[in-house]
Short mmCIF file of C-alpha atoms in Angstrom, two decimals:
data_model
loop_
_atom_site.label_atom_id
_atom_site.label_comp_id
_atom_site.label_asym_id
_atom_site.label_seq_id
_atom_site.Cartn_x
_atom_site.Cartn_y
_atom_site.Cartn_z
CA MET A 1 -8.19 -55.22 -20.08
CA LYS A 2 -10.80 -52.48 -20.33
CA LYS A 3 -12.14 -53.36 -16.85
CA ILE A 4 -8.62 -53.21 -15.37
CA THR A 5 -8.02 -49.79 -16.93
CA ILE A 6 -11.35 -48.44 -15.62
CA PHE A 7 -10.61 -49.92 -12.18
CA ALA A 8 -7.09 -48.41 -12.16
CA LEU A 9 -8.38 -44.99 -13.18
CA SER A 10 -11.15 -45.15 -10.58
CA LEU A 11 -8.65 -46.14 -7.91
CA LEU A 12 -6.33 -43.32 -8.94
CA LEU A 13 -9.19 -40.80 -8.83
CA PHE A 14 -10.24 -42.06 -5.40
CA LEU A 15 -6.69 -41.81 -4.02
CA CYS A 16 -6.19 -38.31 -5.42
CA THR A 17 -9.50 -37.18 -3.93
CA ALA A 18 -8.64 -38.74 -0.56
CA CYS A 19 -5.25 -37.04 -0.55
CA TYR A 20 -6.83 -33.69 -1.38
CA ILE A 21 -9.47 -34.03 1.34
CA GLY A 22 -6.82 -35.03 3.87
CA THR A 23 -4.59 -32.06 3.06
CA ASN A 24 -7.49 -29.63 2.82
CA LYS A 25 -8.53 -30.02 6.47
CA VAL A 26 -8.35 -26.69 8.30
CA LYS A 27 -5.55 -26.71 10.84
CA ASP A 28 -6.16 -25.80 14.48
CA PHE A 29 -5.75 -22.18 15.51
CA THR A 30 -3.49 -21.11 18.40
CA PHE A 31 -3.79 -17.82 20.25
CA ASP A 32 -3.85 -17.02 23.96
CA TYR A 33 -6.82 -14.66 23.90
CA GLU A 34 -7.15 -14.53 27.69
CA THR A 35 -3.57 -13.25 28.09
CA PHE A 36 -4.18 -10.83 25.20
CA LYS A 37 -7.23 -9.36 27.00
CA LEU A 38 -5.32 -9.08 30.29
CA GLN A 39 -2.36 -7.34 28.63
CA HIS A 40 -4.69 -5.01 26.72
CA GLU A 41 -6.37 -4.08 29.99
CA LYS A 42 -2.93 -3.52 31.56
CA TRP A 43 -2.08 -1.15 28.68
CA LEU A 44 -5.37 0.74 29.02
CA ASN A 45 -4.98 1.02 32.80
CA ALA A 46 -1.50 2.53 32.36
CA ASN A 47 -3.33 5.48 30.75
CA ILE A 48 -0.46 6.34 28.41
CA SER A 49 -1.60 8.52 25.53
CA SER A 50 1.62 10.18 24.32
CA TYR A 51 4.69 8.16 23.42
CA THR A 52 7.22 7.29 20.76
CA TYR A 53 8.46 3.95 19.56
CA ASN A 54 10.19 2.21 16.69
CA TYR A 55 7.94 0.03 14.52
CA TYR A 56 9.96 -2.72 12.85
CA SER A 57 8.55 -5.28 10.43
CA ALA A 58 10.43 -7.49 8.00
CA GLY A 59 9.06 -9.78 5.34
CA PHE A 60 8.27 -8.99 1.74
CA SER A 61 9.00 -5.36 2.66
CA LEU A 62 11.08 -3.80 5.40
CA TYR A 63 9.44 -1.23 7.65
CA ASP A 64 11.62 0.60 10.14
CA TYR A 65 9.66 3.61 11.37
CA ASN A 66 9.90 6.01 14.27
CA ILE A 67 6.30 6.60 15.37
CA THR A 68 5.11 9.54 17.48
CA VAL A 69 1.73 9.37 19.23
CA GLU A 70 0.02 12.22 21.08
CA GLY A 71 -3.40 11.86 22.67
CA ASN A 72 -3.61 8.29 21.30
CA VAL A 73 -3.31 9.59 17.73
CA VAL A 74 -0.31 9.06 15.47
CA VAL A 75 1.08 12.53 14.72
CA GLY A 76 4.43 11.66 13.20
CA ALA A 77 6.21 8.90 11.32
CA TYR A 78 9.76 8.80 10.05
CA ASP A 79 11.16 6.08 7.81
CA LYS A 80 14.64 5.27 9.12
CA GLN A 81 15.52 3.13 6.11
CA TYR A 82 14.88 5.91 3.56
CA ASP A 83 15.66 8.79 5.92
CA LYS A 84 12.42 10.66 5.30
CA ASP A 85 9.17 11.78 6.88
CA ILE A 86 6.31 9.52 5.77
CA PHE A 87 3.46 10.75 7.93
CA GLU A 88 1.47 12.32 5.08
CA SER A 89 2.38 9.85 2.34
CA HIS A 90 1.43 6.52 3.97
CA SER A 91 -2.24 6.28 5.02
CA TYR A 92 -1.74 3.13 7.13
CA ILE A 93 0.62 5.04 9.45
CA HIS A 94 -2.45 6.37 11.28
CA GLU A 95 -3.22 2.78 12.31
CA LEU A 96 0.02 2.37 14.26
CA SER A 97 -0.94 3.72 17.67
CA ILE A 98 -0.69 0.95 20.25
CA ASN A 99 -4.46 1.08 20.77
CA GLU A 100 -4.96 0.48 17.03
CA ILE A 101 -2.40 -2.32 17.04
CA PHE A 102 -4.39 -4.07 19.78
CA ASN A 103 -7.53 -3.62 17.64
CA GLN A 104 -5.81 -5.05 14.56
CA ILE A 105 -4.63 -8.13 16.45
CA GLU A 106 -8.08 -8.71 17.91
CA ASN A 107 -9.72 -8.27 14.50
CA LYS A 108 -7.41 -10.91 13.00
CA TYR A 109 -8.31 -13.25 15.86
CA LEU A 110 -12.06 -12.66 15.50
CA ALA A 111 -11.94 -13.10 11.72
CA ARG A 112 -10.09 -16.40 12.14
CA ILE A 113 -12.44 -17.87 14.72
CA ASP A 114 -15.34 -16.78 12.51
CA GLY A 115 -14.15 -19.36 9.99
CA VAL A 116 -11.79 -20.02 7.11
CA THR A 117 -13.05 -19.12 3.66
CA ASP A 118 -9.83 -19.61 1.67
CA ARG A 119 -8.30 -22.99 2.50
CA SER A 120 -5.17 -22.27 0.48
CA HIS A 121 -3.90 -19.57 2.88
CA TYR A 122 -5.14 -18.86 6.40
CA LEU A 123 -4.01 -17.85 9.88
CA ILE A 124 -3.07 -20.73 12.19
CA ALA A 125 -1.38 -18.91 15.09
CA ILE A 126 -0.80 -15.53 16.66
CA THR A 127 2.16 -15.42 19.03
CA ILE A 128 2.78 -12.30 21.12
CA THR A 129 5.41 -11.22 23.62
CA TYR A 130 4.23 -8.35 25.83
CA ASP A 131 6.00 -5.51 27.59
CA GLU A 132 6.29 -6.55 31.24
CA VAL A 133 5.55 -3.09 32.65
CA TYR A 134 2.82 -1.66 30.36
CA GLY A 135 1.42 -4.72 28.59
CA PHE A 136 1.69 -3.58 24.97
CA PRO A 137 2.84 -6.11 22.35
CA VAL A 138 6.59 -5.94 21.74
CA ASP A 139 6.82 -8.87 19.33
CA VAL A 140 3.94 -10.18 17.21
CA ASP A 141 4.12 -13.13 14.82
CA TYR A 142 1.32 -14.26 12.54
CA ASP A 143 1.76 -17.84 11.37
CA TYR A 144 -0.14 -18.84 8.23
CA TYR A 145 -0.87 -22.15 6.62
CA THR A 146 -0.08 -21.93 2.92
CA ARG A 147 -0.97 -24.67 0.47
CA PRO A 148 2.18 -26.29 -0.95
CA GLY A 149 3.24 -24.57 -4.15
CA LEU A 150 1.41 -21.33 -3.30
CA ALA A 151 3.67 -18.29 -3.14
CA VAL A 152 2.56 -15.68 -0.61
CA ASP A 153 4.29 -12.41 0.09
CA GLY A 154 3.67 -10.03 2.94
CA ASN A 155 4.86 -9.07 6.36
CA PHE A 156 3.76 -11.48 9.06
CA MET A 157 5.65 -10.14 12.06
CA PHE A 158 6.39 -6.85 13.72
CA LYS A 159 8.17 -5.48 16.76
CA ILE A 160 7.69 -2.43 18.94
CA LEU A 161 11.13 -1.24 20.02
CA ASP A 162 12.54 1.69 21.98
CA PHE A 163 9.20 2.64 23.58
CA SER A 164 9.34 5.94 25.45
CA ILE A 165 6.58 7.85 27.22
CA SER A 166 6.39 11.50 26.12
CA GLU A 167 5.98 14.39 28.50
CA LYS A 168 2.55 15.89 27.68
#
């Protein structure tokens, strides 16, 4: 009886380990980097440095901002949801020029291809729809693998809406 119990426990341990190893395999990563580079080049070649747009992101939080950029620098931000100017009060606003958004996307891509350090939550896909005329991202979705039972909050998508070139 003792041998059967030891065998059963060993078998159970083996099966649990095998299941863990099988579910802990890093999933493939999907991102069309070549199209990203071409669209980024299209944006840079358009030579647009002053513009406005609506930044919309929904997830754990809702962001619905009117962004004003002059000389490739964010100079204004207005929160439509709370009806207030947020330019001075939100430090990340300065990272919302389209040039910076391209940099952020590329940095996420480079970090992911560099390797996965946390196997419980990691990026598995970046999906982007681009503006047909100027090439900037109009819809960006980050898809993450999350270990079953792990709760993750955050915003994993954003849109650039109502883009308008400013006269400067």
